[in-house]
Coordinates of C-alpha atoms and ligand atoms in Angstrom, one line a residue:
M483 CA 0.1 0.2 0.0
N484 CA 1.5 3.3 -0.9
G485 CA -1.1 6.0 -1.0
P486 CA -1.7 8.0 2.2
E487 CA -0.4 7.5 5.5
I488 CA -1.8 7.5 9.0
H489 CA -1.1 7.7 12.2
L490 CA -1.8 4.2 14.5
E491 CA -1.7 4.1 18.4
V492 CA -3.0 0.6 19.9
A493 CA -3.2 -0.5 22.7
P494 CA -1.2 -2.0 25.0
E495 CA -2.6 -5.6 24.9
L496 CA -3.0 -5.5 21.2
R497 CA 0.2 -5.1 20.4
L498 CA 0.7 -8.7 20.2
F499 CA -1.2 -8.1 17.0
L500 CA 1.7 -5.8 15.0
S501 CA 4.7 -7.5 13.5
P502 CA 7.4 -6.9 15.8
E503 CA 8.3 -3.3 13.9
R504 CA 5.3 -2.1 14.6
R505 CA 4.7 -2.8 18.0
R506 CA 5.7 0.6 19.6
R507 CA 3.0 3.9 21.3
R508 CA 2.3 5.0 17.2
T509 CA 3.5 3.8 14.5
A510 CA 2.5 5.4 10.3
L511 CA 0.8 2.9 8.1
A512 CA 0.8 3.4 4.8
T513 CA -2.9 3.2 3.0
D514 CA -4.0 2.7 0.2
G515 CA -6.2 5.6 0.1
S516 CA -9.7 3.3 -0.8
S517 CA -9.7 0.6 2.8
A518 CA -11.9 1.2 5.5
L519 CA -10.9 1.7 8.4
G520 CA -11.8 -1.9 9.7
H521 CA -10.1 -3.1 7.1
V522 CA -6.8 -1.3 7.2
V523 CA -7.2 -2.2 11.6
E524 CA -7.6 -6.4 10.5
S525 CA -4.4 -5.6 7.1
A526 CA -1.8 -4.3 10.2
G527 CA -3.0 -7.8 11.8
I528 CA -5.2 -7.1 14.5
P529 CA -8.6 -9.9 14.3
P530 CA -11.6 -8.4 14.1
T531 CA -12.5 -9.8 16.9
E532 CA -10.5 -8.0 19.1
A533 CA -10.4 -4.3 17.7
G534 CA -12.9 -2.6 19.9
R535 CA -13.9 1.6 19.8
L536 CA -11.5 3.8 16.3
V537 CA -10.5 7.2 17.3
V538 CA -10.0 9.5 14.4
D539 CA -8.2 12.4 15.7
G540 CA -9.5 12.4 19.1
R541 CA -13.0 11.4 17.5
P542 CA -15.5 7.7 17.6
A543 CA -15.3 6.5 14.2
A544 CA -17.1 3.9 11.9
P545 CA -15.1 1.2 10.8
S546 CA -16.5 2.1 7.6
H547 CA -14.1 5.0 7.6
I548 CA -11.8 5.8 4.6
P549 CA -8.6 6.6 5.9
R550 CA -6.9 10.4 4.9
A551 CA -3.6 11.7 5.3
G552 CA -2.2 12.5 8.2
E553 CA -4.9 11.1 10.6
T554 CA -4.6 9.4 13.9
V555 CA -6.2 6.5 14.2
E556 CA -6.1 5.5 17.6
V557 CA -7.5 1.4 17.7
Y558 CA -8.7 0.2 21.7
A559 CA -9.5 -2.9 22.3
V560 CA -13.0 -4.8 23.6
D561 CA -15.1 -3.4 26.5
R562 CA -14.8 -5.8 29.3
P563 CA -17.1 -7.3 29.9
Q564 CA -18.3 -7.5 26.9
Q565 CA -21.4 -8.2 24.7
V566 CA -22.4 -10.2 22.8
P567 CA -26.4 -9.6 21.5
G568 CA -28.6 -12.2 19.9
A569 CA -28.5 -15.1 21.8
P570 CA -28.0 -17.4 25.7
L571 CA -23.2 -17.0 25.7
R572 CA -22.0 -20.1 24.7
F573 CA -19.4 -21.1 23.6
L574 CA -16.9 -22.7 21.2
L575 CA -13.6 -24.2 21.6
D576 CA -10.6 -24.8 18.8
V577 CA -9.1 -28.1 18.5
H578 CA -6.5 -27.2 20.9
L579 CA -8.7 -25.5 23.6
G580 CA -9.3 -28.8 25.7
T581 CA -8.3 -28.0 29.6
L582 CA -10.3 -24.9 28.9
A583 CA -13.5 -26.6 27.6
R584 CA -13.7 -29.3 30.8
R585 CA -12.9 -25.8 33.3
L586 CA -15.6 -23.8 30.8
R587 CA -17.9 -27.5 31.6
L588 CA -17.2 -27.6 35.1
L589 CA -17.9 -23.8 36.4
G590 CA -21.3 -24.6 34.1
V591 CA -20.6 -23.1 31.2
D592 CA -22.4 -23.8 27.6
T593 CA -19.2 -25.1 25.6
A594 CA -18.9 -27.0 22.6
Y595 CA -15.9 -29.0 21.7
F596 CA -14.9 -31.2 19.2
S597 CA -12.1 -33.3 20.7
E598 CA -10.5 -34.5 16.6
D599 CA -10.2 -31.5 14.4
I600 CA -12.7 -31.0 12.1
G601 CA -11.3 -28.1 10.1
D602 CA -11.3 -24.6 10.0
P603 CA -14.1 -24.0 7.9
A604 CA -16.6 -26.6 10.0
L605 CA -16.2 -24.5 13.3
A606 CA -16.4 -21.3 11.9
R607 CA -19.4 -22.6 10.3
Y608 CA -20.5 -24.6 13.9
S609 CA -20.2 -21.1 15.7
A610 CA -22.7 -19.1 13.0
E611 CA -25.3 -22.0 13.1
H612 CA -25.2 -23.4 16.5
R613 CA -24.5 -19.4 17.4
R614 CA -21.7 -19.7 19.5
V615 CA -18.2 -17.5 20.5
L616 CA -15.1 -19.6 18.9
L617 CA -12.5 -18.9 21.4
S618 CA -9.1 -19.2 19.6
R619 CA -5.3 -18.8 19.6
D620 CA -5.7 -18.8 15.7
R621 CA -5.8 -15.6 14.5
G622 CA -6.3 -16.7 11.3
L623 CA -9.3 -18.7 12.9
L624 CA -10.9 -15.8 13.8
R625 CA -10.7 -13.8 10.5
R626 CA -13.2 -16.0 9.1
R627 CA -16.2 -14.0 7.6
E628 CA -18.7 -17.0 8.8
L629 CA -18.0 -16.8 12.4
W630 CA -21.0 -15.7 13.7
A631 CA -18.3 -14.2 17.4
G632 CA -14.6 -14.8 18.4
A633 CA -12.4 -13.9 21.1
Y634 CA -8.8 -13.9 20.3
V635 CA -7.8 -16.5 24.0
Y636 CA -4.5 -14.3 24.5
S637 CA -2.5 -16.9 27.4
D638 CA -1.7 -20.6 26.7
R639 CA -1.6 -21.7 30.3
P640 CA -5.2 -22.6 31.1
D641 CA -5.4 -21.6 34.5
E642 CA -4.8 -17.7 33.1
Q643 CA -7.1 -19.0 30.0
L644 CA -10.3 -19.1 32.5
R645 CA -9.4 -15.9 33.7
D646 CA -9.2 -14.5 30.7
V647 CA -12.2 -15.5 29.9
L648 CA -14.2 -15.4 32.4
G649 CA -13.3 -11.5 33.0
R650 CA -13.6 -10.7 29.2
F651 CA -17.6 -12.6 28.5
A652 CA -18.6 -12.2 32.8
P653 CA -20.6 -15.3 31.9
G654 CA -23.3 -16.9 34.5
L655 CA -21.7 -19.6 36.9
A656 CA -23.0 -22.4 38.2
P657 CA -20.4 -25.2 39.3
W658 CA -21.0 -28.8 38.7
T659 CA -24.4 -29.3 37.0
R660 CA -22.6 -29.7 33.1
C661 CA -20.7 -33.1 32.1
T662 CA -17.6 -32.2 31.8
A663 CA -16.9 -34.9 28.9
C664 CA -19.7 -34.2 27.0
N665 CA -21.4 -30.5 27.6
G666 CA -24.5 -32.4 29.0
E667 CA -26.1 -31.6 31.6
L668 CA -26.3 -32.9 35.4
V669 CA -28.7 -34.8 37.0
P670 CA -28.5 -35.4 40.6
A671 CA -27.9 -39.1 41.1
S672 CA -27.2 -41.6 43.6
K673 CA -25.8 -45.2 44.5
E674 CA -28.5 -47.2 43.9
S675 CA -30.1 -45.3 41.0
V676 CA -27.0 -46.1 38.7
P677 CA -25.9 -49.3 40.3
G678 CA -24.6 -51.0 36.9
R679 CA -22.8 -48.1 36.6
I680 CA -20.1 -48.3 38.5
E681 CA -17.4 -49.8 38.8
D682 CA -16.3 -52.1 42.6
G683 CA -14.1 -50.0 43.9
T684 CA -15.7 -46.9 43.4
E685 CA -18.7 -47.9 45.0
R686 CA -17.4 -49.1 48.1
T687 CA -15.3 -45.6 48.6
H688 CA -17.1 -42.8 46.4
D689 CA -20.1 -41.7 46.8
V690 CA -22.0 -40.9 43.5
F691 CA -24.0 -37.4 43.1
A692 CA -25.0 -36.5 39.6
Q693 CA -25.1 -37.9 36.3
C694 CA -25.0 -36.3 32.6
V695 CA -27.6 -37.2 31.0
A696 CA -26.6 -36.9 27.4
C697 CA -23.4 -39.8 27.8
E698 CA -24.8 -41.2 31.6
R699 CA -21.6 -40.7 33.0
V700 CA -21.9 -41.0 36.4
Y701 CA -19.8 -37.8 39.0
W702 CA -18.4 -39.3 42.4
R703 CA -16.7 -37.4 44.9
G704 CA -13.4 -39.0 43.7
A705 CA -9.7 -37.9 44.4
H706 CA -8.8 -35.8 42.1
H707 CA -12.1 -33.6 43.9
H708 CA -9.6 -30.5 45.9
R709 CA -8.0 -29.8 42.6
L710 CA -11.8 -29.2 41.2
E711 CA -12.8 -27.8 43.5
A712 CA -10.0 -25.7 44.2
I713 CA -10.8 -24.3 40.3
V714 CA -13.9 -23.7 41.4
A715 CA -14.0 -22.0 45.1
D716 CA -11.0 -19.6 42.7
A717 CA -13.2 -18.8 40.3
L718 CA -16.6 -17.7 41.9
R719 CA -14.1 -16.0 44.5
E720 CA -13.5 -13.5 41.1
F721 CA -16.3 -13.7 39.3
G722 CA -19.0 -14.4 40.9
P723 CA -21.7 -17.5 39.9
A724 CA -24.9 -14.3 39.2
P725 CA -26.5 -14.6 35.9
R726 CA -25.5 -11.5 33.2
P727 CA -28.9 -9.9 33.2
T728 CA -28.6 -10.4 29.0
D729 CA -28.0 -14.5 29.5
G730 CA -31.2 -16.2 27.9
Ligands
ZN1464 ZN1 -22.0 -36.5 29.6

């Protein structure tokens, strides 16, 4: 692009998307004189899901604005918590986020996840068909036009990923109500109601408390429970159990 040059000022948390030589507070960028600002920002490397408010020479601007020479363009991150209008808040996670998927389900957050790689086009279509927010660390995936909604996951560590998503979208939390294996709803159960589903050793030493209505997996208070309870307690302490008023 060799048209009008603008000055780009990108919020610190979005600078990782820029090429290394542009990761300064203020950088010059040549545009083609006809592309809209939304496209220019995306071309600079910022996924469309991550660009929030745009400000041109101190005034709010729409993504359709055509940048002119000498303008200063500020790009902010999306507001937190981010509102996702049009459907109850539900997620779809890409194949690399299996641990995050299980932790969101543990907290009762509706989370679709395919353990096999179904491919970017299919994942984006699934997001649109089921109105789920696609979470991914794949910038190319987040640029796909078919996406209904999406968000970049900023950390590669599951505990930070969980805090990122809970802080960004503020989903209502309902721990121990969803199957971590398949996202199905859990209903209360007892040893007597599910005798055929439990191995002998487990039946002697643990109490059954729930069963998945979808895959019939049985949940009992097992040895690894303490670790999961710590994840739940930490999430509730920081993000609370109350659903947002916009949740359906
Ligand atoms: Zn299940």
